[in-house]
């Protein structure tokens, strides 16, 4: 039975049936990205979706799922998703928007195998390789009937504003911010639980990590940009979150599957958990560390491993997180700390990744015992040449490619005397990224101007140098969070 709905401004509010349909649809798409179509988990999720779809089709004759202006619709009813479901849905639909897909219409009698072929096909879509017309043609060639891809301009009750590329970019950035700040909040919560020797909410932590993975796969630059925000009251939370984002991005770049990414994100998020066992006045000490301070600080890897093994049920996640916490300050040449007296077994891949991302964020932040903040390009040079023996050379090269010449979230001066925020790299020309112009000779702009420096209309604009916002009294957070 389809539940009654209420009316909202120009469109009906969907009930539980529509909510179940949309949720089952996204779960099925995500499952198709992880396992084959003959996998038992996929078949179970397919059955769930077919059952939900049948309920809507039996009443309306069609089920048109649409996304428009950040709202989700089934036919002409608005569906309100929970925050957790919304994060995953936004990541998928923003990916669709890059291809030009605004939704899907199901109608008539559709066999489960038709739906299976459709879902597998859509789950394998790549924004850099497909467009709406190609996808539609491929569906026809697969013999899939009664399932139609909808364009971004498909009309929806109560909405008449068409999505533009800028709207799509803003939606992706908004979704990235939601995932990023939700992750910082979770880090704060789990650090408090660890400090009080309470059970750590592992399920919530894993959900947050998966939302970060979705966003990074969708648009890594939108997440990397947010790591440039450094003005937090408690740097430890932001640092752990940044290391997690950097580590997941590196993991995606080297081709890790989702299961390994989840374990990597878990380890990265907990890499500094041992610091909750150290005196707070040591962690927040404004002066340079003396020898005794360093002796205490160098205990945090062992304390972190012990905390995780004591507070968490033993699992592969726990074991790899404990090794990550223990090993992330052990260098490739076995210098660093803690010093290993007997076994000199190579550190794990996760630990080598975290060693790179932890060092980069610490040096670019100028917090705690790294008092002088260093620009990202200087840090990369320092890591590649002065500190080369500390890191895995291949991983460091991949990370250098991620950060790029001008890291996302950096401020630069253009040849037109304009100030711009770096948003996204341009793979064809790394010197001409996608930027947001925030100021000119007259001062800050009331509204930012989005510009692709590789486009012909912006060829006169080129990057002269990077700008330290603090030296010029500029609020970097304002530019990053302003759309």
Short mmCIF file of C-alpha atoms in Angstrom, two decimals:
data_model
loop_
_atom_site.label_atom_id
_atom_site.label_comp_id
_atom_site.label_asym_id
_atom_site.label_seq_id
_atom_site.Cartn_x
_atom_site.Cartn_y
_atom_site.Cartn_z
CA UNK A 1 0.00 0.00 0.00
CA UNK A 2 1.29 3.47 -0.89
CA UNK A 3 1.19 5.86 2.08
CA UNK A 4 -0.63 9.21 1.88
CA UNK A 5 1.50 12.28 1.28
CA UNK A 6 1.25 15.94 2.20
CA UNK A 7 1.73 18.95 -0.05
CA UNK A 8 4.77 21.24 0.09
CA UNK A 9 5.45 24.42 -1.91
CA UNK A 10 4.76 23.37 -5.49
CA UNK A 11 5.35 19.66 -4.98
CA UNK A 12 4.08 16.80 -2.80
CA UNK A 13 6.18 15.39 0.00
CA UNK A 14 6.79 11.72 -0.66
CA UNK A 15 6.02 9.07 1.91
CA UNK A 16 7.81 5.95 3.13
CA UNK A 17 7.31 4.11 -0.18
CA UNK A 18 9.19 6.73 -2.19
CA UNK A 19 11.89 6.94 0.48
CA UNK A 20 12.39 3.16 0.40
CA UNK A 21 12.61 3.24 -3.41
CA UNK A 22 15.27 5.96 -3.53
CA UNK A 23 17.28 4.38 -0.71
CA UNK A 24 17.14 0.93 -2.32
CA UNK A 25 18.17 2.43 -5.67
CA UNK A 26 21.31 4.09 -4.32
CA UNK A 27 22.25 1.04 -2.25
CA UNK A 28 21.95 -1.11 -5.39
CA UNK A 29 24.12 1.25 -7.44
CA UNK A 30 26.79 1.32 -4.72
CA UNK A 31 26.70 -2.46 -4.40
CA UNK A 32 27.19 -2.78 -8.17
CA UNK A 33 30.39 -0.75 -7.83
CA UNK A 34 31.78 -3.24 -5.33
CA UNK A 35 30.70 -6.73 -6.42
CA UNK A 36 29.67 -8.64 -9.55
CA UNK A 37 26.03 -8.98 -10.55
CA UNK A 38 25.97 -12.69 -9.65
CA UNK A 39 27.14 -11.97 -6.11
CA UNK A 40 24.65 -12.94 -3.38
CA UNK A 41 24.74 -9.45 -1.84
CA UNK A 42 23.97 -7.82 -5.18
CA UNK A 43 21.07 -10.22 -5.81
CA UNK A 44 19.60 -9.43 -2.40
CA UNK A 45 19.82 -5.67 -3.00
CA UNK A 46 18.33 -6.15 -6.47
CA UNK A 47 15.35 -8.00 -4.94
CA UNK A 48 14.86 -5.16 -2.44
CA UNK A 49 14.84 -2.56 -5.20
CA UNK A 50 12.49 -4.56 -7.46
CA UNK A 51 10.04 -4.92 -4.59
CA UNK A 52 10.09 -1.16 -3.88
CA UNK A 53 9.84 -0.36 -7.57
CA UNK A 54 6.83 -2.65 -7.97
CA UNK A 55 4.93 -0.76 -5.26
CA UNK A 56 5.34 2.58 -7.05
CA UNK A 57 4.69 1.16 -10.53
CA UNK A 58 1.49 -0.54 -9.38
CA UNK A 59 0.02 2.82 -8.36
CA UNK A 60 1.46 5.27 -10.89
CA UNK A 61 2.44 3.15 -13.89
CA UNK A 62 5.90 4.72 -13.84
CA UNK A 63 8.60 5.65 -11.36
CA UNK A 64 10.62 8.67 -12.45
CA UNK A 65 13.52 9.29 -10.10
CA UNK A 66 14.87 12.85 -10.55
CA UNK A 67 17.40 15.17 -8.95
CA UNK A 68 16.87 18.90 -9.29
CA UNK A 69 18.25 21.88 -7.36
CA UNK A 70 19.54 19.67 -4.54
CA UNK A 71 16.17 17.96 -4.12
CA UNK A 72 15.26 14.35 -4.83
CA UNK A 73 11.96 13.40 -6.46
CA UNK A 74 10.01 10.25 -7.23
CA UNK A 75 7.56 11.32 -9.92
CA UNK A 76 6.39 14.70 -8.56
CA UNK A 77 6.94 13.90 -4.86
CA UNK A 78 9.92 15.29 -2.95
CA UNK A 79 11.87 12.67 -1.00
CA UNK A 80 13.71 13.69 2.14
CA UNK A 81 16.80 11.58 2.79
CA UNK A 82 18.65 11.21 6.09
CA UNK A 83 22.04 12.91 6.39
CA UNK A 84 23.93 9.63 5.93
CA UNK A 85 21.89 8.59 2.89
CA UNK A 86 22.08 12.11 1.49
CA UNK A 87 25.90 12.15 1.53
CA UNK A 88 26.12 8.99 -0.54
CA UNK A 89 23.30 10.05 -2.86
CA UNK A 90 24.88 13.46 -3.50
CA UNK A 91 28.20 11.88 -4.41
CA UNK A 92 26.56 9.62 -7.01
CA UNK A 93 24.21 12.17 -8.53
CA UNK A 94 26.90 14.83 -8.79
CA UNK A 95 28.87 12.28 -10.80
CA UNK A 96 25.80 11.80 -13.01
CA UNK A 97 25.42 15.55 -13.47
CA UNK A 98 28.89 15.74 -15.01
CA UNK A 99 27.63 13.36 -17.69
CA UNK A 100 24.33 15.22 -18.07
CA UNK A 101 22.09 12.71 -16.30
CA UNK A 102 19.35 14.18 -14.13
CA UNK A 103 17.45 11.00 -13.29
CA UNK A 104 15.94 7.70 -14.45
CA UNK A 105 12.41 6.74 -15.52
CA UNK A 106 11.11 3.19 -15.07
CA UNK A 107 7.83 2.19 -16.73
CA UNK A 108 5.81 -0.89 -17.72
CA UNK A 109 6.93 -4.42 -16.97
CA UNK A 110 10.65 -4.64 -16.27
CA UNK A 111 12.35 -7.94 -15.61
CA UNK A 112 14.90 -8.04 -12.77
CA UNK A 113 17.63 -9.04 -15.22
CA UNK A 114 16.95 -5.87 -17.26
CA UNK A 115 17.32 -3.82 -14.09
CA UNK A 116 20.50 -5.73 -13.23
CA UNK A 117 22.08 -4.95 -16.61
CA UNK A 118 21.03 -1.31 -16.35
CA UNK A 119 22.46 -0.87 -12.84
CA UNK A 120 25.77 -2.54 -13.70
CA UNK A 121 26.07 -0.33 -16.78
CA UNK A 122 25.33 2.90 -14.92
CA UNK A 123 27.57 1.94 -11.99
CA UNK A 124 30.50 1.61 -14.39
CA UNK A 125 29.99 5.08 -15.87
CA UNK A 126 32.99 7.41 -15.90
CA UNK A 127 32.41 11.20 -16.17
CA UNK A 128 35.61 11.62 -18.18
CA UNK A 129 34.60 8.97 -20.71
CA UNK A 130 30.81 9.16 -21.14
CA UNK A 131 27.96 11.58 -21.84
CA UNK A 132 24.19 11.23 -21.73
CA UNK A 133 23.76 10.43 -25.42
CA UNK A 134 26.43 7.72 -25.33
CA UNK A 135 24.91 6.15 -22.24
CA UNK A 136 21.43 6.11 -23.78
CA UNK A 137 22.71 4.56 -27.00
CA UNK A 138 24.60 1.87 -25.09
CA UNK A 139 21.46 1.00 -23.11
CA UNK A 140 19.55 0.54 -26.36
CA UNK A 141 22.31 -1.69 -27.69
CA UNK A 142 22.04 -3.80 -24.53
CA UNK A 143 18.35 -4.32 -25.28
CA UNK A 144 17.23 -2.57 -22.10
CA UNK A 145 13.63 -1.41 -22.48
CA UNK A 146 11.30 0.61 -20.26
CA UNK A 147 14.23 2.30 -18.52
CA UNK A 148 15.09 5.80 -19.71
CA UNK A 149 17.84 8.18 -18.65
CA UNK A 150 16.61 11.72 -18.02
CA UNK A 151 18.57 14.88 -18.81
CA UNK A 152 19.37 17.62 -16.33
CA UNK A 153 16.70 19.88 -17.81
CA UNK A 154 13.84 17.45 -17.22
CA UNK A 155 11.01 19.50 -15.65
CA UNK A 156 10.04 18.85 -12.04
CA UNK A 157 6.95 20.18 -10.25
CA UNK A 158 7.79 23.34 -8.31
CA UNK A 159 11.16 23.90 -10.06
CA UNK A 160 11.95 25.77 -13.25
CA UNK A 161 15.63 26.63 -12.83
CA UNK A 162 17.92 24.51 -15.01
CA UNK A 163 21.15 23.17 -13.59
CA UNK A 164 24.25 24.83 -15.02
CA UNK A 165 27.86 23.61 -14.77
CA UNK A 166 28.43 26.16 -12.00
CA UNK A 167 25.40 24.86 -10.08
CA UNK A 168 26.75 21.33 -10.41
CA UNK A 169 30.19 22.40 -9.15
CA UNK A 170 28.63 24.17 -6.21
CA UNK A 171 26.58 21.09 -5.37
CA UNK A 172 29.71 18.92 -5.39
CA UNK A 173 31.54 21.40 -3.15
CA UNK A 174 28.57 21.60 -0.78
CA UNK A 175 28.45 17.82 -0.51
CA UNK A 176 32.22 17.70 0.08
CA UNK A 177 31.98 20.25 2.89
CA UNK A 178 29.19 18.28 4.59
CA UNK A 179 31.27 15.09 4.52
CA UNK A 180 34.45 16.88 5.63
CA UNK A 181 32.99 18.66 8.66
CA UNK A 182 30.95 15.62 9.66
CA UNK A 183 34.23 13.70 9.71
CA UNK A 184 35.93 16.29 11.95
CA UNK A 185 33.00 16.07 14.36
CA UNK A 186 33.35 12.29 14.41
CA UNK A 187 37.10 12.53 15.06
CA UNK A 188 36.41 14.78 18.04
CA UNK A 189 33.87 12.27 19.35
CA UNK A 190 36.10 9.21 19.00
CA UNK A 191 39.12 11.00 20.49
CA UNK A 192 37.01 11.87 23.52
CA UNK A 193 35.84 8.25 23.77
CA UNK A 194 39.45 7.05 23.58
CA UNK A 195 40.59 9.54 26.21
CA UNK A 196 37.85 8.39 28.59
CA UNK A 197 38.55 4.69 27.84
CA UNK A 198 35.00 4.36 26.47
CA UNK A 199 33.90 2.09 23.63
CA UNK A 200 34.62 3.80 20.30
CA UNK A 201 31.70 4.09 17.87
CA UNK A 202 33.26 2.04 15.08
CA UNK A 203 30.11 1.84 12.92
CA UNK A 204 29.74 5.61 12.81
CA UNK A 205 33.44 6.02 12.05
CA UNK A 206 33.20 3.62 9.10
CA UNK A 207 30.13 5.45 7.71
CA UNK A 208 32.02 8.73 7.79
CA UNK A 209 35.02 7.18 6.07
CA UNK A 210 32.83 5.79 3.29
CA UNK A 211 31.29 9.22 2.72
CA UNK A 212 34.83 10.63 2.36
CA UNK A 213 35.70 7.87 -0.12
CA UNK A 214 32.62 8.69 -2.19
CA UNK A 215 33.52 12.37 -2.31
CA UNK A 216 37.16 11.74 -3.20
CA UNK A 217 36.21 9.37 -6.01
CA UNK A 218 33.75 12.01 -7.27
CA UNK A 219 36.05 15.04 -7.03
CA UNK A 220 39.26 14.79 -5.02
CA UNK A 221 40.08 18.49 -5.39
CA UNK A 222 36.93 19.55 -3.50
CA UNK A 223 38.16 17.54 -0.53
CA UNK A 224 41.85 18.50 -0.79
CA UNK A 225 40.80 22.16 -0.88
CA UNK A 226 39.18 21.83 2.56
CA UNK A 227 42.42 20.55 4.14
CA UNK A 228 43.78 24.09 3.64
CA UNK A 229 41.54 25.23 6.53
CA UNK A 230 43.92 25.35 9.49
CA UNK A 231 42.32 27.74 11.99
CA UNK A 232 40.76 25.23 14.36
CA UNK A 233 40.79 25.53 18.15
CA UNK A 234 42.00 21.94 18.54
CA UNK A 235 44.38 21.13 15.73
CA UNK A 236 44.61 17.41 16.60
CA UNK A 237 41.08 16.76 15.29
CA UNK A 238 41.60 18.66 12.04
CA UNK A 239 45.03 17.09 11.55
CA UNK A 240 43.69 13.55 11.91
CA UNK A 241 40.91 14.33 9.48
CA UNK A 242 43.29 15.91 6.94
CA UNK A 243 45.63 12.92 7.11
CA UNK A 244 42.63 10.68 6.47
CA UNK A 245 41.58 12.71 3.40
CA UNK A 246 45.12 12.82 1.99
CA UNK A 247 45.64 9.09 2.65
CA UNK A 248 42.36 8.08 1.01
CA UNK A 249 43.16 10.24 -2.02
CA UNK A 250 46.54 8.53 -2.33
CA UNK A 251 44.86 5.15 -1.91
CA UNK A 252 42.39 5.93 -4.69
CA UNK A 253 45.23 7.06 -6.96
CA UNK A 254 47.15 3.78 -6.54
CA UNK A 255 44.03 1.74 -7.26
CA UNK A 256 42.98 0.35 -3.88
CA UNK A 257 39.55 -1.29 -3.80
CA UNK A 258 36.85 0.01 -1.50
CA UNK A 259 37.51 -2.52 1.26
CA UNK A 260 41.18 -1.55 1.46
CA UNK A 261 40.31 2.15 1.26
CA UNK A 262 37.97 1.74 4.20
CA UNK A 263 40.73 0.10 6.27
CA UNK A 264 43.24 2.76 5.20
CA UNK A 265 40.86 5.58 6.15
CA UNK A 266 40.24 3.95 9.54
CA UNK A 267 43.97 3.66 10.22
CA UNK A 268 44.64 7.23 9.10
CA UNK A 269 41.85 8.66 11.22
CA UNK A 270 43.27 6.93 14.32
CA UNK A 271 46.99 7.42 13.62
CA UNK A 272 47.44 10.05 16.37
CA UNK A 273 44.99 8.61 18.90
CA UNK A 274 47.91 8.01 21.29
CA UNK A 275 48.16 11.76 21.88
CA UNK A 276 44.98 11.63 24.00
CA UNK A 277 47.14 9.82 26.58
CA UNK A 278 49.65 12.67 26.79
CA UNK A 279 49.30 15.77 29.01
CA UNK A 280 47.18 18.44 27.32
CA UNK A 281 49.64 21.18 28.23
CA UNK A 282 52.30 19.29 26.26
CA UNK A 283 50.10 18.98 23.16
CA UNK A 284 49.18 22.68 23.29
CA UNK A 285 52.54 24.02 24.48
CA UNK A 286 53.21 27.32 22.66
CA UNK A 287 56.99 27.22 23.15
CA UNK A 288 59.64 25.05 21.52
CA UNK A 289 59.94 21.53 22.92
CA UNK A 290 62.86 20.69 25.21
CA UNK A 291 64.42 17.22 25.42
CA UNK A 292 61.97 15.99 28.04
CA UNK A 293 59.01 17.17 25.96
CA UNK A 294 60.30 15.23 22.96
CA UNK A 295 60.76 12.09 25.04
CA UNK A 296 57.11 12.29 26.07
CA UNK A 297 55.85 13.15 22.58
CA UNK A 298 57.69 10.19 21.06
CA UNK A 299 55.62 7.85 23.21
CA UNK A 300 52.41 8.54 21.29
CA UNK A 301 52.87 5.78 18.65
CA UNK A 302 53.08 3.06 21.33
CA UNK A 303 50.24 4.65 23.31
CA UNK A 304 48.12 4.79 20.16
CA UNK A 305 48.58 1.10 19.36
CA UNK A 306 47.79 0.12 22.97
CA UNK A 307 44.69 2.34 23.05
CA UNK A 308 43.27 0.83 19.87
CA UNK A 309 43.96 -2.76 20.91
CA UNK A 310 42.44 -2.14 24.32
CA UNK A 311 39.36 -0.11 23.27
CA UNK A 312 38.32 -1.88 20.07
CA UNK A 313 37.14 -5.39 19.32
CA UNK A 314 39.98 -7.13 17.50
CA UNK A 315 39.51 -7.18 13.73
CA UNK A 316 41.45 -6.47 10.55
CA UNK A 317 40.49 -2.80 10.95
CA UNK A 318 41.85 -2.74 14.50
CA UNK A 319 45.06 -4.58 13.63
CA UNK A 320 45.91 -2.34 10.69
CA UNK A 321 45.01 0.82 12.61
CA UNK A 322 47.22 -0.27 15.52
CA UNK A 323 50.17 -0.87 13.16
CA UNK A 324 49.53 2.47 11.47
CA UNK A 325 49.57 4.25 14.82
CA UNK A 326 52.73 2.42 15.88
CA UNK A 327 54.70 2.74 12.64
CA UNK A 328 53.84 6.14 11.13
CA UNK A 329 56.99 7.79 12.55
CA UNK A 330 59.31 4.92 11.56
CA UNK A 331 61.18 5.98 8.42
CA UNK A 332 62.08 3.87 5.41
CA UNK A 333 65.70 3.71 6.67
CA UNK A 334 64.43 2.65 10.14
CA UNK A 335 65.32 5.96 11.75
CA UNK A 336 62.58 7.86 13.54
CA UNK A 337 60.62 6.48 16.46
CA UNK A 338 59.89 4.22 18.22
CA UNK A 339 63.30 2.63 17.72
CA UNK A 340 63.16 -1.05 16.85
CA UNK A 341 65.83 -3.01 18.68
CA UNK A 342 65.26 -6.44 17.19
CA UNK A 343 62.94 -6.89 14.22
CA UNK A 344 63.46 -4.55 11.28
CA UNK A 345 60.56 -5.75 9.21
CA UNK A 346 59.46 -3.18 6.60
CA UNK A 347 56.53 -1.03 7.66
CA UNK A 348 53.12 -1.68 6.09
CA UNK A 349 51.79 0.09 3.02
CA UNK A 350 49.23 1.91 5.19
CA UNK A 351 51.98 3.14 7.53
CA UNK A 352 54.10 4.37 4.63
CA UNK A 353 51.14 6.29 3.23
CA UNK A 354 50.29 7.83 6.60
CA UNK A 355 53.94 8.80 7.16
CA UNK A 356 53.82 10.95 4.02
CA UNK A 357 50.43 12.55 4.60
CA UNK A 358 51.08 13.16 8.31
CA UNK A 359 54.37 14.95 7.60
CA UNK A 360 52.88 17.07 4.81
CA UNK A 361 49.94 18.28 6.90
CA UNK A 362 52.08 18.94 9.97
CA UNK A 363 54.63 21.03 8.08
CA UNK A 364 52.01 23.04 6.15
CA UNK A 365 50.03 23.75 9.32
CA UNK A 366 52.65 25.27 11.61
CA UNK A 367 50.91 23.87 14.66
CA UNK A 368 51.92 22.14 17.87
CA UNK A 369 55.68 21.36 17.70
CA UNK A 370 55.99 22.58 14.10
CA UNK A 371 55.76 26.27 14.88
CA UNK A 372 56.57 27.71 11.47
CA UNK A 373 54.06 27.03 8.73
CA UNK A 374 55.69 26.21 5.38
CA UNK A 375 54.00 26.64 2.00
CA UNK A 376 52.88 23.39 0.31
CA UNK A 377 55.34 23.72 -2.57
CA UNK A 378 58.23 24.23 -0.12
CA UNK A 379 57.11 21.22 1.90
CA UNK A 380 57.02 18.98 -1.16
CA UNK A 381 60.55 20.07 -2.11
CA UNK A 382 61.74 19.44 1.44
CA UNK A 383 60.14 15.98 1.49
CA UNK A 384 61.48 15.02 -1.94
CA UNK A 385 65.06 16.13 -1.39
CA UNK A 386 66.04 16.90 2.23
CA UNK A 387 63.84 14.17 3.74
CA UNK A 388 63.85 11.66 0.87
CA UNK A 389 65.27 8.76 2.94
CA UNK A 390 62.25 8.96 5.23
CA UNK A 391 59.59 8.06 2.67
CA UNK A 392 58.60 5.51 0.08
CA UNK A 393 59.76 7.16 -3.15
CA UNK A 394 56.95 5.81 -5.35
CA UNK A 395 54.21 6.83 -2.92
CA UNK A 396 55.80 10.26 -2.48
CA UNK A 397 55.81 10.74 -6.26
CA UNK A 398 52.09 9.88 -6.44
CA UNK A 399 51.36 12.24 -3.55
CA UNK A 400 53.31 15.00 -5.28
CA UNK A 401 51.07 14.56 -8.32
CA UNK A 402 48.00 14.84 -6.08
CA UNK A 403 49.14 18.07 -4.46
CA UNK A 404 50.32 19.47 -7.80
CA UNK A 405 52.16 22.66 -8.57
CA UNK A 406 49.38 24.72 -7.02
CA UNK A 407 47.48 22.69 -4.39
CA UNK A 408 43.70 23.01 -4.20
CA UNK A 409 42.86 25.55 -1.51
CA UNK A 410 45.90 27.75 -2.23
CA UNK A 411 45.69 31.47 -2.97
CA UNK A 412 47.58 32.75 -6.00
CA UNK A 413 48.27 36.07 -7.69
CA UNK A 414 47.30 36.23 -11.36
CA UNK A 415 49.05 38.27 -14.06
CA UNK A 416 45.94 40.48 -14.16
CA UNK A 417 46.60 41.54 -10.54
CA UNK A 418 43.69 39.40 -9.38
CA UNK A 419 43.69 37.05 -6.39
CA UNK A 420 42.33 33.56 -7.01
CA UNK A 421 41.67 30.38 -5.05
CA UNK A 422 42.87 27.15 -6.67
CA UNK A 423 39.96 24.71 -7.09
CA UNK A 424 40.83 21.89 -9.47
CA UNK A 425 43.88 20.78 -11.44
CA UNK A 426 43.84 20.73 -15.22
CA UNK A 427 45.40 17.42 -16.27
CA UNK A 428 46.37 18.75 -19.71
CA UNK A 429 48.19 21.79 -18.25
CA UNK A 430 48.94 21.77 -14.52
CA UNK A 431 49.97 25.45 -14.68
CA UNK A 432 46.45 26.52 -15.70
CA UNK A 433 44.01 25.08 -13.14
CA UNK A 434 40.37 25.87 -12.49
CA UNK A 435 40.17 28.81 -10.06
CA UNK A 436 37.77 31.07 -8.20
CA UNK A 437 38.76 34.75 -8.53
CA UNK A 438 38.03 36.48 -5.22
CA UNK A 439 39.72 39.89 -5.55
CA UNK A 440 41.33 42.47 -7.83
CA UNK A 441 43.04 45.87 -7.60
CA UNK A 442 39.90 47.37 -6.05
CA UNK A 443 39.70 44.81 -3.24
CA UNK A 444 37.65 41.69 -2.61
CA UNK A 445 34.87 40.93 -5.09
CA UNK A 446 31.27 40.88 -3.79
CA UNK A 447 30.76 37.64 -5.74
CA UNK A 448 33.56 35.27 -6.81
CA UNK A 449 34.23 34.63 -10.49
CA UNK A 450 34.79 31.04 -11.59
CA UNK A 451 37.40 30.64 -14.32
CA UNK A 452 39.04 27.77 -16.18
CA UNK A 453 42.50 29.20 -16.90
CA UNK A 454 42.96 26.70 -19.72
CA UNK A 455 39.95 28.13 -21.62
CA UNK A 456 40.59 30.57 -24.48
CA UNK A 457 38.65 33.39 -22.80
CA UNK A 458 41.06 33.28 -19.84
CA UNK A 459 44.36 32.87 -21.68
CA UNK A 460 45.49 36.33 -20.58
CA UNK A 461 45.29 35.17 -16.97
CA UNK A 462 48.26 33.18 -15.73
CA UNK A 463 49.52 32.39 -12.26
CA UNK A 464 52.43 34.57 -11.12
CA UNK A 465 53.02 33.17 -7.63
CA UNK A 466 51.37 31.75 -4.53
CA UNK A 467 50.17 34.09 -1.78
CA UNK A 468 50.37 33.59 1.99
CA UNK A 469 46.91 34.79 3.14
CA UNK A 470 48.11 35.60 6.67
CA UNK A 471 50.80 37.99 5.42
CA UNK A 472 48.16 39.93 3.48
CA UNK A 473 45.45 39.82 6.15
CA UNK A 474 43.21 37.57 4.04
CA UNK A 475 40.77 35.05 5.49
CA UNK A 476 41.31 31.83 3.55
CA UNK A 477 38.30 30.19 5.19
CA UNK A 478 36.04 32.91 3.74
CA UNK A 479 37.17 32.12 0.22
CA UNK A 480 36.96 28.35 0.57
CA UNK A 481 33.50 28.32 2.11
CA UNK A 482 32.08 31.02 -0.17
CA UNK A 483 30.29 29.89 -3.36
#
